[in-house]
Tab-separated table of C-alpha atoms in Angstrom:
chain	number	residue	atom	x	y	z
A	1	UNK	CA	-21.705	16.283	6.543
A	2	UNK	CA	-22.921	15.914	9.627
A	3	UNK	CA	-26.590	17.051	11.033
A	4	UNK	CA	-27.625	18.448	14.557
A	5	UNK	CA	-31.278	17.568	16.559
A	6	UNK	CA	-33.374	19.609	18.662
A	7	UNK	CA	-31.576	18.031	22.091
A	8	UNK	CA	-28.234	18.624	21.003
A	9	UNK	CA	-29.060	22.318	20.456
A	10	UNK	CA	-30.420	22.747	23.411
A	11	UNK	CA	-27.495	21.885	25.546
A	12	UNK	CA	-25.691	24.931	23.781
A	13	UNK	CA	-23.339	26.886	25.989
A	14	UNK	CA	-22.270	30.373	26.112
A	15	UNK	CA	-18.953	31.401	26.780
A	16	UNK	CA	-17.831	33.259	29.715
A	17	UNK	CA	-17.023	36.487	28.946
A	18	UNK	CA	-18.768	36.432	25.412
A	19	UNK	CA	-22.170	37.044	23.793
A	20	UNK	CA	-21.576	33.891	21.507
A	21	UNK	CA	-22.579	30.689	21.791
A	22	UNK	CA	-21.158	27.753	21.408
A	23	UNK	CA	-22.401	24.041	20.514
A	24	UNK	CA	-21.136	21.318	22.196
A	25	UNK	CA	-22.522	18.396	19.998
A	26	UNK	CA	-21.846	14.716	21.129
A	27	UNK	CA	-21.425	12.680	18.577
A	28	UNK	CA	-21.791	8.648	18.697
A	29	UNK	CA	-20.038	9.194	22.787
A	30	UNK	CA	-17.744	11.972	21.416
A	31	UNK	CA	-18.203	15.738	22.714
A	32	UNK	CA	-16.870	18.249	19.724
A	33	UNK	CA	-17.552	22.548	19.862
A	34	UNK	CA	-19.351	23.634	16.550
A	35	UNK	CA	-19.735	26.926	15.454
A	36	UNK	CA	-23.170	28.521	13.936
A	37	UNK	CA	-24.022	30.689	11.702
A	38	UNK	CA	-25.676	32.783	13.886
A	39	UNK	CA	-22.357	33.602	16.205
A	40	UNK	CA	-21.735	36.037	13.163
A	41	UNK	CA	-24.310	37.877	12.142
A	42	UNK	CA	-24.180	40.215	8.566
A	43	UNK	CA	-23.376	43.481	11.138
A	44	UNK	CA	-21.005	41.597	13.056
A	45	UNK	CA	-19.048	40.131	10.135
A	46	UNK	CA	-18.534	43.792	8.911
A	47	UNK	CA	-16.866	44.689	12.084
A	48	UNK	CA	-14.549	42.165	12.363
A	49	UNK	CA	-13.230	42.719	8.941
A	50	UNK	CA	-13.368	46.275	8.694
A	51	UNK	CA	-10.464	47.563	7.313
A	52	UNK	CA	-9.051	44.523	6.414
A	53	UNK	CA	-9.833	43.692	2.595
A	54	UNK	CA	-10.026	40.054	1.723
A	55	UNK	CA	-8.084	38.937	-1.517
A	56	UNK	CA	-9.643	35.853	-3.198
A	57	UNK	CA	-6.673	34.286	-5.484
A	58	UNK	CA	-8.122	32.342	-8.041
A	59	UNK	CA	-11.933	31.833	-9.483
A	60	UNK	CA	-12.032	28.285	-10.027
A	61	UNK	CA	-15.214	26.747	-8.629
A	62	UNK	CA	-14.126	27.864	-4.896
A	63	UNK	CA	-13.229	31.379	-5.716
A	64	UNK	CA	-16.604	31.688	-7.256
A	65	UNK	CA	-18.414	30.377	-4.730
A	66	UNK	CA	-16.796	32.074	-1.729
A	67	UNK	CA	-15.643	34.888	-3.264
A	68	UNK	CA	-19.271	35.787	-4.386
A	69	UNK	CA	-20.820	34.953	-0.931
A	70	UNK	CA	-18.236	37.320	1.056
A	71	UNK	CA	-19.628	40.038	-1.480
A	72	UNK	CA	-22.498	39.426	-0.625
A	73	UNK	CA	-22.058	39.883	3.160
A	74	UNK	CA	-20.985	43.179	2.542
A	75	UNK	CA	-16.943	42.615	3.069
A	76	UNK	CA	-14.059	44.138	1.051
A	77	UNK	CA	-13.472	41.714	-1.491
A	78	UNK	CA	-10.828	41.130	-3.985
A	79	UNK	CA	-10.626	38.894	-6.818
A	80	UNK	CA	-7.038	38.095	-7.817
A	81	UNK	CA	-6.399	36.043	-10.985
A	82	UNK	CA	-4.051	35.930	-14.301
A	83	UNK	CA	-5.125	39.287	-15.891
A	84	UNK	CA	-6.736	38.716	-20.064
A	85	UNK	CA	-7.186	34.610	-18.542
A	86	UNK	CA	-10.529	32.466	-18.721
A	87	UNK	CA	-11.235	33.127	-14.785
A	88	UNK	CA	-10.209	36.965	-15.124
A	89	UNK	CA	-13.406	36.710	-18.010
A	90	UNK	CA	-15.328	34.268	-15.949
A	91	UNK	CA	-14.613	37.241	-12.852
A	92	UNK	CA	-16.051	39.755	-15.216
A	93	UNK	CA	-19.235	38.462	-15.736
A	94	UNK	CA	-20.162	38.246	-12.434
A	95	UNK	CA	-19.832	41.829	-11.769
A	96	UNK	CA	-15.926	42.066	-10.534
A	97	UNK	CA	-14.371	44.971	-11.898
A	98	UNK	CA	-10.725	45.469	-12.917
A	99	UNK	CA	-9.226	48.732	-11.255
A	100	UNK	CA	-12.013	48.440	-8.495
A	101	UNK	CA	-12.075	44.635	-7.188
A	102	UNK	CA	-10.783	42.355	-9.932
A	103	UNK	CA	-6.871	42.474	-10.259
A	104	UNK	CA	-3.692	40.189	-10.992
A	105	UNK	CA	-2.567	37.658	-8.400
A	106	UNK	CA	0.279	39.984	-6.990
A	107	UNK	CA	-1.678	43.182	-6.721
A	108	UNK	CA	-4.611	41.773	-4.759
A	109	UNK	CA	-2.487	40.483	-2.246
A	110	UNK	CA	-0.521	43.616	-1.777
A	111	UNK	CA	-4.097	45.330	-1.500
A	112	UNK	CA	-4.850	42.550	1.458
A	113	UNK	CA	-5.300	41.759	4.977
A	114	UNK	CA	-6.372	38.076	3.850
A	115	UNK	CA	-5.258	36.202	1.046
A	116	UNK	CA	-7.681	32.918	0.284
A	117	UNK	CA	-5.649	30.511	-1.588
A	118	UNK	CA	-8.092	29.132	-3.437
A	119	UNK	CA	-6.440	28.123	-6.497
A	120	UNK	CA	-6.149	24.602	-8.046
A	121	UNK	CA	-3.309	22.373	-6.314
A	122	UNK	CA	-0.805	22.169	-9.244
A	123	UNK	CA	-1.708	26.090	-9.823
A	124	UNK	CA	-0.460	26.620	-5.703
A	125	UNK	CA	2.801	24.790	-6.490
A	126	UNK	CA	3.761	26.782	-9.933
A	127	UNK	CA	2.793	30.375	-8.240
A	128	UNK	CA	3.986	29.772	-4.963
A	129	UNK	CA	7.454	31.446	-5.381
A	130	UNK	CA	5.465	34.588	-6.491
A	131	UNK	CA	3.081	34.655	-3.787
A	132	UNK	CA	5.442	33.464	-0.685
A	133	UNK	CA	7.320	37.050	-0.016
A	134	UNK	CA	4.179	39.183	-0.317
A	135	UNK	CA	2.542	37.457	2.792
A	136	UNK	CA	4.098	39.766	6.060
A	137	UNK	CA	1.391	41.172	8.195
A	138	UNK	CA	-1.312	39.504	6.500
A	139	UNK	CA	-3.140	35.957	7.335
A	140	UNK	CA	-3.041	33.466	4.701
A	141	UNK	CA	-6.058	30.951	4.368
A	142	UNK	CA	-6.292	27.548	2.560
A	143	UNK	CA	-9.676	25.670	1.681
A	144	UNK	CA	-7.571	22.384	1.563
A	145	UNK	CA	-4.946	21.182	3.606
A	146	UNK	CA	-3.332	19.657	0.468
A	147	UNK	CA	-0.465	22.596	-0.516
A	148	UNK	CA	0.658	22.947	3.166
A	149	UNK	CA	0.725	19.335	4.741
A	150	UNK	CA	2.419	17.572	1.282
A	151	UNK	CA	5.053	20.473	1.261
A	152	UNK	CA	7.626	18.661	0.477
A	153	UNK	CA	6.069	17.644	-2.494
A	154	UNK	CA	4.486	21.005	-3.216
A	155	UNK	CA	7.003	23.040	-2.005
A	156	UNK	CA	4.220	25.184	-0.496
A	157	UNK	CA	5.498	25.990	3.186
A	158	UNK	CA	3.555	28.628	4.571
A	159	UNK	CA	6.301	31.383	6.464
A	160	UNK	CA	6.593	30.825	10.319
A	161	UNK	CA	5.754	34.739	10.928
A	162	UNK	CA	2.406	34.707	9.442
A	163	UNK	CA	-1.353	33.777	10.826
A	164	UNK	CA	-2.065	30.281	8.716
A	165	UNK	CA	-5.171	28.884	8.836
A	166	UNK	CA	-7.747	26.199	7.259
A	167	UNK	CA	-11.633	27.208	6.386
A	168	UNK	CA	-12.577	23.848	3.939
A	169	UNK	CA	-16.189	23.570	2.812
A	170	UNK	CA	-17.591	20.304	2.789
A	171	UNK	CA	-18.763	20.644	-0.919
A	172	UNK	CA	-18.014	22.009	-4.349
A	173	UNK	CA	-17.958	25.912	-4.667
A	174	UNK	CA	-21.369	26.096	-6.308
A	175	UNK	CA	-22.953	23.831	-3.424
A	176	UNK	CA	-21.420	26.659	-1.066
A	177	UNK	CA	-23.150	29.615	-3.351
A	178	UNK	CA	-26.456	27.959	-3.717
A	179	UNK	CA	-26.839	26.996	-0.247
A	180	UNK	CA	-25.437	29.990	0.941
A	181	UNK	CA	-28.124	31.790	-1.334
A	182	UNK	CA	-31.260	29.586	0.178
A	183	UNK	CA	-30.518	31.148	3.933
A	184	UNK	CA	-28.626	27.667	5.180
A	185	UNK	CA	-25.005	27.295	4.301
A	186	UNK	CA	-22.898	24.449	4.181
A	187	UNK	CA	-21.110	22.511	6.416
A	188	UNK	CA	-17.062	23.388	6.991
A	189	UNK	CA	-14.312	22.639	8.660
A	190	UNK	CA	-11.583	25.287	10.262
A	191	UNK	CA	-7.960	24.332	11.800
A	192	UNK	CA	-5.037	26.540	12.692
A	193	UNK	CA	-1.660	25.789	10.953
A	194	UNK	CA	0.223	28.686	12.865
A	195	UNK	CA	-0.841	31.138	15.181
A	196	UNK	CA	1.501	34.708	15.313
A	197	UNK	CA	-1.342	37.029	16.529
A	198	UNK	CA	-2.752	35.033	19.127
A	199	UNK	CA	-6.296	35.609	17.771
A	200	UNK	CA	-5.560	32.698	14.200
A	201	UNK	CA	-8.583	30.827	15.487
A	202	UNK	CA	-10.871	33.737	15.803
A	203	UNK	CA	-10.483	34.485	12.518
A	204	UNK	CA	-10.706	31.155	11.266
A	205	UNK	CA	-14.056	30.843	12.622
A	206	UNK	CA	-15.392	34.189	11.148
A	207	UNK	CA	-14.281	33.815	7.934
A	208	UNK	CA	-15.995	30.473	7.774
A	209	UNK	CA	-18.990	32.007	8.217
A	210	UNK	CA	-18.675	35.417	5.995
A	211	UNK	CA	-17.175	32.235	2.922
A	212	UNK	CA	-21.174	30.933	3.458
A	213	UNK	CA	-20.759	28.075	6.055
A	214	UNK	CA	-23.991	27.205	8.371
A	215	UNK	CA	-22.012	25.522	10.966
A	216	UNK	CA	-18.005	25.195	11.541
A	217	UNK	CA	-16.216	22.686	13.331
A	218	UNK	CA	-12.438	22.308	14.002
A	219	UNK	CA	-10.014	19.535	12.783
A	220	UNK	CA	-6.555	19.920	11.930
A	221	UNK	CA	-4.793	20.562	7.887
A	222	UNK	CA	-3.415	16.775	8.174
A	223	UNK	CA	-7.161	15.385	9.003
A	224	UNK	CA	-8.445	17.434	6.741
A	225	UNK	CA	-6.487	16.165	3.498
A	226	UNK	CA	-6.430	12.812	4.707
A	227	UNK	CA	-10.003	12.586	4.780
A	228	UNK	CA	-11.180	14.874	1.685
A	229	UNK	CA	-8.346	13.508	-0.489
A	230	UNK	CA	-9.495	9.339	0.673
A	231	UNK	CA	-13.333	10.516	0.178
A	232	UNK	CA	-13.369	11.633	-3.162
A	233	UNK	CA	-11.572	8.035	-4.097
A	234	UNK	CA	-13.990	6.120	-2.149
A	235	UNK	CA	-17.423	6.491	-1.009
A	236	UNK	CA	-17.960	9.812	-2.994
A	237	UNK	CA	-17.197	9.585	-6.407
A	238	UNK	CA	-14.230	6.101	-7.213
A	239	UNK	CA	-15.460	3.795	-5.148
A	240	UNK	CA	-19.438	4.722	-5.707
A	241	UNK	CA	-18.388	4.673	-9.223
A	242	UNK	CA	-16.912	1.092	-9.493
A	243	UNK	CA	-19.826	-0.404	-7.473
A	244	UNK	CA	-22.390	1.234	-10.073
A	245	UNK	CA	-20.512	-0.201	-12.822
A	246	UNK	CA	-19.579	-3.787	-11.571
A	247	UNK	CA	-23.964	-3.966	-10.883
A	248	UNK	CA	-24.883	-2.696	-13.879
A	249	UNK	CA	-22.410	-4.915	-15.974
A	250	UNK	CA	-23.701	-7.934	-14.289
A	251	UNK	CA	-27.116	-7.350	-15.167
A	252	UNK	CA	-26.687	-6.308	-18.694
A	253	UNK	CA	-24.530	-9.634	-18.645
A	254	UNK	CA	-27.295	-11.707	-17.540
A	255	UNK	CA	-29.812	-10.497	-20.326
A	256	UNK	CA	-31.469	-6.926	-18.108
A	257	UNK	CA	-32.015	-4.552	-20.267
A	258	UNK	CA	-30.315	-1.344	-20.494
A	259	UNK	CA	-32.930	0.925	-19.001
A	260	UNK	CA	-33.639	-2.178	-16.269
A	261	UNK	CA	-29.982	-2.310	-15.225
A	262	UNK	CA	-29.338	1.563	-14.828
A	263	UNK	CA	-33.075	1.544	-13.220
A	264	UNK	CA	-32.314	-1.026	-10.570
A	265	UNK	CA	-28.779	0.329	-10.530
A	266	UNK	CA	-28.603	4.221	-10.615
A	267	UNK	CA	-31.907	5.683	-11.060
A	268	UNK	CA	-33.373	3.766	-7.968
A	269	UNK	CA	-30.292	4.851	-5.921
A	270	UNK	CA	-29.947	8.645	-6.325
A	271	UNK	CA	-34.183	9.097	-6.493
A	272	UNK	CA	-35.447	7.089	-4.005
A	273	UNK	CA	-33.252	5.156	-1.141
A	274	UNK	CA	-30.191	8.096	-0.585
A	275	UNK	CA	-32.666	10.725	-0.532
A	276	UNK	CA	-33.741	8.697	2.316
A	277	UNK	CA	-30.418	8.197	4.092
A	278	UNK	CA	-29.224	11.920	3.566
A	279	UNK	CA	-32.372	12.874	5.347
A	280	UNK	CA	-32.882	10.396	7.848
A	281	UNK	CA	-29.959	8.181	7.996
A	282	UNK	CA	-29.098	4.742	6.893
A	283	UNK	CA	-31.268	3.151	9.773
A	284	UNK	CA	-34.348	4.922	8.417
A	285	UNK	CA	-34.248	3.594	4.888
A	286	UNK	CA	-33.813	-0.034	6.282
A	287	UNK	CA	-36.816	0.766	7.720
A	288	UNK	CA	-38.443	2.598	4.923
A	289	UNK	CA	-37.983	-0.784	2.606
A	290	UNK	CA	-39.781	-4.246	2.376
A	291	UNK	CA	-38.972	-6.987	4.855
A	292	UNK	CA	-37.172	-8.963	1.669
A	293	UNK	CA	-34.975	-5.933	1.169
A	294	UNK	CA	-34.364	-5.647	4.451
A	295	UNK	CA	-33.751	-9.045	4.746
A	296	UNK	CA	-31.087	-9.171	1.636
A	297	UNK	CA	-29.575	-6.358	2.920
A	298	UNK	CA	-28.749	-6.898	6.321
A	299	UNK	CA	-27.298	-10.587	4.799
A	300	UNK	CA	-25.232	-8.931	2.367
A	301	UNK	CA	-23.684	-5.737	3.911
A	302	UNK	CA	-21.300	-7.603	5.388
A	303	UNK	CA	-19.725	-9.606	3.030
A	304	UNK	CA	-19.287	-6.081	1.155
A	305	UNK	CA	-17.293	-4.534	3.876
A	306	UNK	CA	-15.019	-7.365	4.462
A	307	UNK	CA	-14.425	-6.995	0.727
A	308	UNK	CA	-14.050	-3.569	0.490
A	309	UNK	CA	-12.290	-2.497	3.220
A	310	UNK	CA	-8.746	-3.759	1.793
A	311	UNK	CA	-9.106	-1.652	-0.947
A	312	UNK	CA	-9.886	1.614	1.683
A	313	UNK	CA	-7.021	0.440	4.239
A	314	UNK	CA	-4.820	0.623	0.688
A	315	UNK	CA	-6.648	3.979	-0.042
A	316	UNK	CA	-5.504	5.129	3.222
A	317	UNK	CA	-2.446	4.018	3.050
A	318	UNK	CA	-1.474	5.857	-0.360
A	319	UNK	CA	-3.183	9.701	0.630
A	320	UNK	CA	-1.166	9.294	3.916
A	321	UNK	CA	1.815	8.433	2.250
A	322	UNK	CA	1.769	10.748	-0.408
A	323	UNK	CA	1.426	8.978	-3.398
A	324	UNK	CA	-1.543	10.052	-4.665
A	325	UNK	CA	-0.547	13.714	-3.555
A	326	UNK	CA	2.927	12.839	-5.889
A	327	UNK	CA	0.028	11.608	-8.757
A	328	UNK	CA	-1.863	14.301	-8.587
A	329	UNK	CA	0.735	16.645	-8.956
A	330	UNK	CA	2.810	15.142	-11.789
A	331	UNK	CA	-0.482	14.289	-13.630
A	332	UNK	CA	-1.888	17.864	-13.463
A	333	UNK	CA	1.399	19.836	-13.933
A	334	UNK	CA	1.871	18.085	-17.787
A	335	UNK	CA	1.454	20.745	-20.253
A	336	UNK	CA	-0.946	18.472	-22.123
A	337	UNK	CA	-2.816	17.605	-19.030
A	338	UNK	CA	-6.249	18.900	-20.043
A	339	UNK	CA	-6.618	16.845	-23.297
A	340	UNK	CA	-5.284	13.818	-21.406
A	341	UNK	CA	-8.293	14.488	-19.044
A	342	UNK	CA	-10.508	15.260	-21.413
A	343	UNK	CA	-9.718	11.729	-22.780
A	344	UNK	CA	-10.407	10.230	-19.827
A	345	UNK	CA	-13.392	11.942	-19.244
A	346	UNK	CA	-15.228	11.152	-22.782
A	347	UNK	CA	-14.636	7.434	-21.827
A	348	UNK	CA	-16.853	8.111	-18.981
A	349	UNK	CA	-18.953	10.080	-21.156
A	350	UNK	CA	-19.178	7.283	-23.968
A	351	UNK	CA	-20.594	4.143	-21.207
A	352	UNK	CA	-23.327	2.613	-21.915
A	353	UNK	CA	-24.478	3.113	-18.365
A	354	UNK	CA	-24.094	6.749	-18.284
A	355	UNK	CA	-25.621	6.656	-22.098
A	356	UNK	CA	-28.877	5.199	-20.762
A	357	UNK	CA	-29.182	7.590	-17.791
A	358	UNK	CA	-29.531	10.482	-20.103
A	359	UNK	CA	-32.689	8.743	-21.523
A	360	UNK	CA	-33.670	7.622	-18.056
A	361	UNK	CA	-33.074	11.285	-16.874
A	362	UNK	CA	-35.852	12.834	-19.578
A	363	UNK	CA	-38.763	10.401	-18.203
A	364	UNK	CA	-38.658	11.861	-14.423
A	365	UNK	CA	-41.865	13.715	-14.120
A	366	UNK	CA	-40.212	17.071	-13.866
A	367	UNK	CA	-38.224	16.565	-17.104
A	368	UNK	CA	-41.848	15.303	-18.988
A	369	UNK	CA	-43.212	17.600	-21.432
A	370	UNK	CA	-47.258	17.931	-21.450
């Protein structure tokens, strides 16, 4: 995610011929156009979409989260999911109605002008023959450029005669509901696969905004799979991952004690210094800490990159390649693939380190019971 300053606002420009405005941000020497929230007001996003109903295939965590937002900006919404299944339930419960807005995966895209493909990436390869020929005259949307730009893998190849295009949130689906529900909205990203109507990027933009984004910049489906797909195995959840352990197992090797080594490893992390750096930046919290931090930190850095960034150019190497697409795909497509998961999961579940922090957790001050 990225954030924007008074100054960099203030150079906004309009566009000839048009009453919104567009922000041309420069970041770190390079100029990019962002879109805001405010080019599409509630009234205006009913315009643009009126008459054209908006089918939302799948409620996973994306489908929930978008699909609920674009409700709430007073579109025509439709949820589309296997009918008597745990999403068509989940769909229920949040107030989508079978008959009126809540229907099986072929009949809300025949009811459509837009069809969000927001179901899971194995779930996009199995119902892709089913959902391919129902697509004329209608403009098909990803939240992930995964189905489209590993086609050959996925066998998802969007037809040449329809509007394709790319909104991706930069978060989960309940990050883009809450923050859509607190008056901000989340960062996204927007890109144009193919354009038959002339007017793919228009659209693009404006459902951004009516999905619950705050700001919308553009990048292509190839940059945007490379990226998200590389992320999540690095910085965000693998790679953040491995570093927590590796600390805390040296610790606990070299007598800490649990609550000491999760303390200095996790707790200190996630409640005090990236607070910091989400808010400020990484050059605040060096500045925010004692000189011997400082000191130790600026020393070390280094030597961590130089290690580490073998294992990213690697990373790289296997998202742009495919192979962890090819993984992915033959991992989650096993019949048996939730229990194997599930497996995998409890072994996360059952570390000591992640043990402790649920004790650590209940000693915050907001979890304390007077």
């Amino acid at each position: 995610m990225f954030r924007f300053n008074a100054k960099a606002l203030a150079s906004a420009k309009p566009i000839v011929g048009s009453v919104r405005y567009v922000r041309t941000i420069n970041f770190a020497g390079t100029n990019e156009v962002v879109h805001e929230r405010s080019d599409y007001p509630a009234q205006k996003l009913k315009e643009f979409f009126s008459g054209s109903p908006i089918a939302v295939i799948g409620y996973g965590s994306q489908g929930y989260g978008q699909g609920l937002n674009l409700r709430d900006n007073g579109l025509d919404v439709l949820v589309g999911v296997r009918e008597g299944g745990e999403s068509w339930k989940l769909a229920q419960e949040d107030g989508w109605v079978p008959g009126k807005n809540l229907f099986p995966i072929n009949e809300a895209i025949d009811r459509s002008s837009y069809v969000l493909n927001l179901l899971s990436d194995a779930a996009q390869s199995s119902t892709w023959p089913q959902i391919k020929d129902r697509l004329e005259g209608k403009t098909l949307c990803f939240s992930h450029g995964f189905s489209p730009v590993f086609h050959e893998l996925t066998k998802v190849e969007p037809p040449s005669n329809v509007d394709t295009i790319l909104v991706a949130p930069k978060g989960s689906g309940r990050t883009v509901r809450s923050l859509f529900k607190e008056g901000r909205g989340i960062n996204s990203s927007y890109a144009v696969w193919k354009d038959v109507s002339g007017k793919a990027e228009e659209k693009a933009v404006a459902l951004a905004i009516a999905v619950g984004s705050g700001y919308v910049y553009e990048t292509t489906f190839e940059r945007e799979v490379y990226s998200d797909l590389y992320g999540e195995r690095g910085c965000l959840m693998g790679g953040i991952h491995g570093m927590f352990l590796a600390q805390y197992e040296v610790l606990r090797e070299n007598g800490h004690t649990p609550s000491e080594a999760f303390n200095e490893t996790v707790e200190e992390a996630t409640q005090s210094l990236y607070p910091l750096i989400g808010k400020y930046g990484m050059d605040y919290m060096y500045d925010a800490c004692s000189t011997t931090a400082r000191r130790g930190a600026l020393d070390w850095y280094p030597r961590f990159k130089d290690a580490l960034k073998p294992v990213f150019e690697d990373l790289y190497q296997s998202v742009k390649d495919g192979s962890e697409t090819k993984r992915s795909l033959d991992f989650n497509s096993q019949a048996d693939y939730r229990d194997r998961l599930e497996e995998e999961l409890q072994t996360i579940r059952n570390m000591e380190i992640w043990k402790v922090g649920k004790e650590v957790r209940k000693l915050r001050p907001e979890n304390v019971q007077v």
